[in-house]
Amino acid sequence: MPKTSSDLKRRAASGPTMGTRWSVVLYAPEAADLAPLDRALQAAVEEVDAQMSTWRVESDLMRFNAASEGVWTALPARLLTVLDCALGIGRLSGGAFEIAMGDAVAAWGFGAHPADPEAIRAALSRPRRPSYETLELDLAGGRARKHAPMALDLSGIAKGYGVDRLIEVAQDHGIAYALAAIDGELRALGGQPDGRGWAVAVERPDPELRAVQSVFELRDLAIATSGDYRHQVTVGGRTLSHTMDPGRAAPLIGGPASVTVLAESCMEADALASAFMVLGEAGWPLAERLGIEVLWGAASV
């Protein structure tokens, strides 16, 4: 791959995934045939969706959700990688990030069906232990088992991992400069050939207005934003955030309007943004301990 900026041209690729679209902006020689790269990028995010979607009954995640307690289930290595990261961040955050919330997510209407009052009551009354205590992973053996009833939902981490996969594929094809995105999750590979970083704007958390709150320049860094101002449902006449409060098994009330996190991987940034939504600014000590940058939006009402 040519290393001088004059040898490289800005190129772009995109496609559907996870109910939205992925995109990659990169620099490559103008004459380079990017068709193989485009196919590989699409295949990478399709693999993530096939393994981790709760919208696809045949996904590996849904297969594991249907498995009996105490029984080892063979799972793909990439899914196990995400589960391992999720459990680690769950433990670090004291349970603020929790993937065993699939029943509550569905009950409150954030899945494929509208909110169900009976299912909400069941979710609210169900005894729960953190998944980092009740989900056992055997990474070397490629398997997992649960020691309590649970329905896993990876919507707070899978898109971030999808972005990481886009960057990995770009690297495998000899790309040195790229910016990959799925919704509000982005990751930069290097900077730009002229030495500038990749400028990424963070939206002001206002449902009535599209405006920029902050701009970050990324170099070999990921950024993810979680917020309650775009994805909502109305239950009993009240508009509710899609962010779930694991302590209540219900939509978060009174949290920040948004949280933006910068981290080395987009998988980590995605999950941590969800955790800090639940923790609010009480999460400052954790951010300082992890050495990461966190931007909180105004408090939600």
PDB file of N, CA and C in Angstrom, residues 159-222:
ATOM      1  N   LYS A 159     -23.108  -3.814  18.345  1.00  0.00           N
ATOM      2  CA  LYS A 159     -22.776  -2.867  17.268  1.00  0.00           C
ATOM      3  C   LYS A 159     -21.343  -2.377  17.406  1.00  0.00           C
ATOM      4  N   GLY A 160     -20.920  -2.139  18.644  1.00  0.00           N
ATOM      5  CA  GLY A 160     -19.531  -1.737  18.849  1.00  0.00           C
ATOM      6  C   GLY A 160     -18.569  -2.805  18.369  1.00  0.00           C
ATOM      7  N   TYR A 161     -18.894  -4.068  18.657  1.00  0.00           N
ATOM      8  CA  TYR A 161     -18.041  -5.153  18.173  1.00  0.00           C
ATOM      9  C   TYR A 161     -18.074  -5.225  16.652  1.00  0.00           C
ATOM     10  N   GLY A 162     -19.234  -4.960  16.065  1.00  0.00           N
ATOM     11  CA  GLY A 162     -19.330  -4.926  14.607  1.00  0.00           C
ATOM     12  C   GLY A 162     -18.390  -3.903  14.006  1.00  0.00           C
ATOM     13  N   VAL A 163     -18.271  -2.744  14.651  1.00  0.00           N
ATOM     14  CA  VAL A 163     -17.336  -1.718  14.183  1.00  0.00           C
ATOM     15  C   VAL A 163     -15.895  -2.220  14.290  1.00  0.00           C
ATOM     16  N   ASP A 164     -15.576  -2.871  15.392  1.00  0.00           N
ATOM     17  CA  ASP A 164     -14.228  -3.441  15.531  1.00  0.00           C
ATOM     18  C   ASP A 164     -13.931  -4.435  14.414  1.00  0.00           C
ATOM     19  N   ARG A 165     -14.919  -5.228  14.043  1.00  0.00           N
ATOM     20  CA  ARG A 165     -14.720  -6.199  12.971  1.00  0.00           C
ATOM     21  C   ARG A 165     -14.482  -5.489  11.638  1.00  0.00           C
ATOM     22  N   LEU A 166     -15.183  -4.397  11.403  1.00  0.00           N
ATOM     23  CA  LEU A 166     -14.954  -3.633  10.167  1.00  0.00           C
ATOM     24  C   LEU A 166     -13.505  -3.154  10.092  1.00  0.00           C
ATOM     25  N   ILE A 167     -12.998  -2.653  11.212  1.00  0.00           N
ATOM     26  CA  ILE A 167     -11.609  -2.181  11.243  1.00  0.00           C
ATOM     27  C   ILE A 167     -10.637  -3.343  11.041  1.00  0.00           C
ATOM     28  N   GLU A 168     -10.907  -4.479  11.671  1.00  0.00           N
ATOM     29  CA  GLU A 168     -10.036  -5.648  11.504  1.00  0.00           C
ATOM     30  C   GLU A 168      -9.975  -6.096  10.046  1.00  0.00           C
ATOM     31  N   VAL A 169     -11.129  -6.103   9.392  1.00  0.00           N
ATOM     32  CA  VAL A 169     -11.169  -6.514   7.989  1.00  0.00           C
ATOM     33  C   VAL A 169     -10.399  -5.522   7.119  1.00  0.00           C
ATOM     34  N   ALA A 170     -10.577  -4.225   7.385  1.00  0.00           N
ATOM     35  CA  ALA A 170      -9.834  -3.216   6.626  1.00  0.00           C
ATOM     36  C   ALA A 170      -8.331  -3.425   6.788  1.00  0.00           C
ATOM     37  N   GLN A 171      -7.887  -3.682   8.014  1.00  0.00           N
ATOM     38  CA  GLN A 171      -6.464  -3.950   8.252  1.00  0.00           C
ATOM     39  C   GLN A 171      -5.995  -5.183   7.490  1.00  0.00           C
ATOM     40  N   ASP A 172      -6.814  -6.228   7.507  1.00  0.00           N
ATOM     41  CA  ASP A 172      -6.446  -7.462   6.808  1.00  0.00           C
ATOM     42  C   ASP A 172      -6.279  -7.243   5.306  1.00  0.00           C
ATOM     43  N   HIS A 173      -6.927  -6.205   4.769  1.00  0.00           N
ATOM     44  CA  HIS A 173      -6.826  -5.899   3.336  1.00  0.00           C
ATOM     45  C   HIS A 173      -5.798  -4.799   3.056  1.00  0.00           C
ATOM     46  N   GLY A 174      -4.938  -4.534   4.023  1.00  0.00           N
ATOM     47  CA  GLY A 174      -3.836  -3.601   3.798  1.00  0.00           C
ATOM     48  C   GLY A 174      -4.177  -2.142   3.945  1.00  0.00           C
ATOM     49  N   ILE A 175      -5.357  -1.820   4.497  1.00  0.00           N
ATOM     50  CA  ILE A 175      -5.746  -0.427   4.690  1.00  0.00           C
ATOM     51  C   ILE A 175      -5.093   0.103   5.959  1.00  0.00           C
ATOM     52  N   ALA A 176      -4.530   1.303   5.879  1.00  0.00           N
ATOM     53  CA  ALA A 176      -3.850   1.907   7.028  1.00  0.00           C
ATOM     54  C   ALA A 176      -4.603   3.090   7.608  1.00  0.00           C
ATOM     55  N   TYR A 177      -5.555   3.641   6.837  1.00  0.00           N
ATOM     56  CA  TYR A 177      -6.300   4.817   7.287  1.00  0.00           C
ATOM     57  C   TYR A 177      -7.788   4.580   7.029  1.00  0.00           C
ATOM     58  N   ALA A 178      -8.584   4.536   8.095  1.00  0.00           N
ATOM     59  CA  ALA A 178     -10.014   4.284   7.902  1.00  0.00           C
ATOM     60  C   ALA A 178     -10.802   4.753   9.116  1.00  0.00           C
ATOM     61  N   LEU A 179     -12.073   5.035   8.878  1.00  0.00           N
ATOM     62  CA  LEU A 179     -13.021   5.343   9.943  1.00  0.00           C
ATOM     63  C   LEU A 179     -14.263   4.502   9.690  1.00  0.00           C
ATOM     64  N   ALA A 180     -14.600   3.638  10.655  1.00  0.00           N
ATOM     65  CA  ALA A 180     -15.744   2.737  10.524  1.00  0.00           C
ATOM     66  C   ALA A 180     -16.836   3.158  11.493  1.00  0.00           C
ATOM     67  N   ALA A 181     -18.111   2.938  11.100  1.00  0.00           N
ATOM     68  CA  ALA A 181     -19.217   3.370  11.944  1.00  0.00           C
ATOM     69  C   ALA A 181     -20.426   2.465  11.771  1.00  0.00           C
ATOM     70  N   ILE A 182     -21.135   2.258  12.874  1.00  0.00           N
ATOM     71  CA  ILE A 182     -22.494   1.707  12.878  1.00  0.00           C
ATOM     72  C   ILE A 182     -23.271   2.565  13.866  1.00  0.00           C
ATOM     73  N   ASP A 183     -24.210   3.334  13.380  1.00  0.00           N
ATOM     74  CA  ASP A 183     -24.957   4.276  14.213  1.00  0.00           C
ATOM     75  C   ASP A 183     -23.989   5.187  14.962  1.00  0.00           C
ATOM     76  N   GLY A 184     -24.128   5.280  16.300  1.00  0.00           N
ATOM     77  CA  GLY A 184     -23.295   6.189  17.087  1.00  0.00           C
ATOM     78  C   GLY A 184     -22.003   5.574  17.570  1.00  0.00           C
ATOM     79  N   GLU A 185     -21.621   4.434  17.017  1.00  0.00           N
ATOM     80  CA  GLU A 185     -20.376   3.767  17.382  1.00  0.00           C
ATOM     81  C   GLU A 185     -19.386   3.903  16.234  1.00  0.00           C
ATOM     82  N   LEU A 186     -18.202   4.415  16.510  1.00  0.00           N
ATOM     83  CA  LEU A 186     -17.197   4.643  15.478  1.00  0.00           C
ATOM     84  C   LEU A 186     -15.818   4.254  15.993  1.00  0.00           C
ATOM     85  N   ARG A 187     -14.954   3.885  15.049  1.00  0.00           N
ATOM     86  CA  ARG A 187     -13.558   3.604  15.403  1.00  0.00           C
ATOM     87  C   ARG A 187     -12.652   4.024  14.270  1.00  0.00           C
ATOM     88  N   ALA A 188     -11.546   4.654  14.639  1.00  0.00           N
ATOM     89  CA  ALA A 188     -10.574   5.112  13.661  1.00  0.00           C
ATOM     90  C   ALA A 188      -9.396   4.159  13.591  1.00  0.00           C
ATOM     91  N   LEU A 189      -8.960   3.900  12.380  1.00  0.00           N
ATOM     92  CA  LEU A 189      -7.721   3.169  12.123  1.00  0.00           C
ATOM     93  C   LEU A 189      -6.696   4.201  11.674  1.00  0.00           C
ATOM     94  N   GLY A 190      -5.727   4.492  12.526  1.00  0.00           N
ATOM     95  CA  GLY A 190      -4.791   5.561  12.234  1.00  0.00           C
ATOM     96  C   GLY A 190      -5.504   6.900  12.241  1.00  0.00           C
ATOM     97  N   GLY A 191      -4.853   7.889  11.625  1.00  0.00           N
ATOM     98  CA  GLY A 191      -5.500   9.171  11.384  1.00  0.00           C
ATOM     99  C   GLY A 191      -5.807   9.263   9.896  1.00  0.00           C
ATOM    100  N   GLN A 192      -5.672  10.441   9.333  1.00  0.00           N
ATOM    101  CA  GLN A 192      -5.768  10.601   7.889  1.00  0.00           C
ATOM    102  C   GLN A 192      -4.359  10.746   7.321  1.00  0.00           C
ATOM    103  N   PRO A 193      -4.173  10.460   6.042  1.00  0.00           N
ATOM    104  CA  PRO A 193      -2.816  10.450   5.484  1.00  0.00           C
ATOM    105  C   PRO A 193      -2.071  11.779   5.632  1.00  0.00           C
ATOM    106  N   ASP A 194      -2.802  12.893   5.701  1.00  0.00           N
ATOM    107  CA  ASP A 194      -2.134  14.194   5.834  1.00  0.00           C
ATOM    108  C   ASP A 194      -1.783  14.538   7.273  1.00  0.00           C
ATOM    109  N   GLY A 195      -2.002  13.606   8.190  1.00  0.00           N
ATOM    110  CA  GLY A 195      -1.643  13.835   9.587  1.00  0.00           C
ATOM    111  C   GLY A 195      -2.780  14.277  10.471  1.00  0.00           C
ATOM    112  N   ARG A 196      -3.887  14.697   9.876  1.00  0.00           N
ATOM    113  CA  ARG A 196      -5.043  15.082  10.688  1.00  0.00           C
ATOM    114  C   ARG A 196      -5.719  13.848  11.258  1.00  0.00           C
ATOM    115  N   GLY A 197      -6.421  14.034  12.396  1.00  0.00           N
ATOM    116  CA  GLY A 197      -7.244  12.968  12.909  1.00  0.00           C
ATOM    117  C   GLY A 197      -8.568  12.927  12.159  1.00  0.00           C
ATOM    118  N   TRP A 198      -9.369  11.932  12.481  1.00  0.00           N
ATOM    119  CA  TRP A 198     -10.710  11.834  11.914  1.00  0.00           C
ATOM    120  C   TRP A 198     -11.655  12.656  12.789  1.00  0.00           C
ATOM    121  N   ALA A 199     -12.261  13.688  12.234  1.00  0.00           N
ATOM    122  CA  ALA A 199     -13.167  14.539  13.004  1.00  0.00           C
ATOM    123  C   ALA A 199     -14.523  13.844  13.155  1.00  0.00           C
ATOM    124  N   VAL A 200     -14.934  13.638  14.396  1.00  0.00           N
ATOM    125  CA  VAL A 200     -16.202  12.984  14.705  1.00  0.00           C
ATOM    126  C   VAL A 200     -17.033  13.912  15.575  1.00  0.00           C
ATOM    127  N   ALA A 201     -18.216  14.254  15.113  1.00  0.00           N
ATOM    128  CA  ALA A 201     -19.097  15.142  15.860  1.00  0.00           C
ATOM    129  C   ALA A 201     -20.017  14.339  16.767  1.00  0.00           C
ATOM    130  N   VAL A 202     -20.208  14.810  17.989  1.00  0.00           N
ATOM    131  CA  VAL A 202     -21.155  14.229  18.930  1.00  0.00           C
ATOM    132  C   VAL A 202     -22.381  15.127  18.975  1.00  0.00           C
ATOM    133  N   GLU A 203     -23.536  14.527  18.757  1.00  0.00           N
ATOM    134  CA  GLU A 203     -24.779  15.282  18.674  1.00  0.00           C
ATOM    135  C   GLU A 203     -25.231  15.780  20.048  1.00  0.00           C
ATOM    136  N   ARG A 204     -25.783  16.983  20.072  1.00  0.00           N
ATOM    137  CA  ARG A 204     -26.402  17.479  21.290  1.00  0.00           C
ATOM    138  C   ARG A 204     -27.614  16.611  21.610  1.00  0.00           C
ATOM    139  N   PRO A 205     -27.770  16.177  22.882  1.00  0.00           N
ATOM    140  CA  PRO A 205     -28.886  15.280  23.219  1.00  0.00           C
ATOM    141  C   PRO A 205     -30.216  16.012  23.315  1.00  0.00           C
ATOM    142  N   ASP A 206     -30.736  16.384  22.154  1.00  0.00           N
ATOM    143  CA  ASP A 206     -31.988  17.144  22.081  1.00  0.00           C
ATOM    144  C   ASP A 206     -32.872  16.488  21.028  1.00  0.00           C
ATOM    145  N   PRO A 207     -34.018  15.902  21.410  1.00  0.00           N
ATOM    146  CA  PRO A 207     -34.862  15.205  20.429  1.00  0.00           C
ATOM    147  C   PRO A 207     -35.499  16.129  19.409  1.00  0.00           C
ATOM    148  N   GLU A 208     -35.525  17.435  19.689  1.00  0.00           N
ATOM    149  CA  GLU A 208     -36.164  18.393  18.793  1.00  0.00           C
ATOM    150  C   GLU A 208     -35.193  19.072  17.839  1.00  0.00           C
ATOM    151  N   LEU A 209     -33.898  18.862  18.038  1.00  0.00           N
ATOM    152  CA  LEU A 209     -32.915  19.625  17.285  1.00  0.00           C
ATOM    153  C   LEU A 209     -31.718  18.759  16.933  1.00  0.00           C
ATOM    154  N   ARG A 210     -31.277  18.860  15.685  1.00  0.00           N
ATOM    155  CA  ARG A 210     -30.042  18.205  15.256  1.00  0.00           C
ATOM    156  C   ARG A 210     -28.934  19.251  15.316  1.00  0.00           C
ATOM    157  N   ALA A 211     -28.067  19.135  16.326  1.00  0.00           N
ATOM    158  CA  ALA A 211     -26.990  20.104  16.484  1.00  0.00           C
ATOM    159  C   ALA A 211     -25.787  19.417  17.107  1.00  0.00           C
ATOM    160  N   VAL A 212     -24.596  19.987  16.877  1.00  0.00           N
ATOM    161  CA  VAL A 212     -23.348  19.411  17.375  1.00  0.00           C
ATOM    162  C   VAL A 212     -23.069  19.903  18.787  1.00  0.00           C
ATOM    163  N   GLN A 213     -22.739  18.963  19.676  1.00  0.00           N
ATOM    164  CA  GLN A 213     -22.338  19.326  21.032  1.00  0.00           C
ATOM    165  C   GLN A 213     -20.824  19.424  21.155  1.00  0.00           C
ATOM    166  N   SER A 214     -20.102  18.431  20.591  1.00  0.00           N
ATOM    167  CA  SER A 214     -18.644  18.401  20.687  1.00  0.00           C
ATOM    168  C   SER A 214     -18.081  17.746  19.433  1.00  0.00           C
ATOM    169  N   VAL A 215     -16.813  18.000  19.168  1.00  0.00           N
ATOM    170  CA  VAL A 215     -16.111  17.358  18.061  1.00  0.00           C
ATOM    171  C   VAL A 215     -14.807  16.765  18.599  1.00  0.00           C
ATOM    172  N   PHE A 216     -14.591  15.499  18.292  1.00  0.00           N
ATOM    173  CA  PHE A 216     -13.363  14.813  18.692  1.00  0.00           C
ATOM    174  C   PHE A 216     -12.558  14.463  17.445  1.00  0.00           C
ATOM    175  N   GLU A 217     -11.229  14.487  17.563  1.00  0.00           N
ATOM    176  CA  GLU A 217     -10.359  14.014  16.497  1.00  0.00           C
ATOM    177  C   GLU A 217      -9.779  12.669  16.922  1.00  0.00           C
ATOM    178  N   LEU A 218     -10.103  11.648  16.154  1.00  0.00           N
ATOM    179  CA  LEU A 218      -9.718  10.292  16.520  1.00  0.00           C
ATOM    180  C   LEU A 218      -8.511   9.808  15.731  1.00  0.00           C
ATOM    181  N   ARG A 219      -7.611   9.150  16.434  1.00  0.00           N
ATOM    182  CA  ARG A 219      -6.493   8.411  15.835  1.00  0.00           C
ATOM    183  C   ARG A 219      -6.358   7.109  16.607  1.00  0.00           C
ATOM    184  N   ASP A 220      -6.584   5.991  15.933  1.00  0.00           N
ATOM    185  CA  ASP A 220      -6.494   4.680  16.584  1.00  0.00           C
ATOM    186  C   ASP A 220      -7.288   4.663  17.885  1.00  0.00           C
ATOM    187  N   LEU A 221      -8.522   5.124  17.808  1.00  0.00           N
ATOM    188  CA  LEU A 221      -9.360   5.234  18.988  1.00  0.00           C
ATOM    189  C   LEU A 221     -10.818   5.028  18.582  1.00  0.00           C
ATOM    190  N   ALA A 222     -11.610   4.523  19.533  1.00  0.00           N
ATOM    191  CA  ALA A 222     -13.038   4.310  19.281  1.00  0.00           C
ATOM    192  C   ALA A 222     -13.863   5.262  20.127  1.00  0.00           C
TER     193      ALA A 222
END
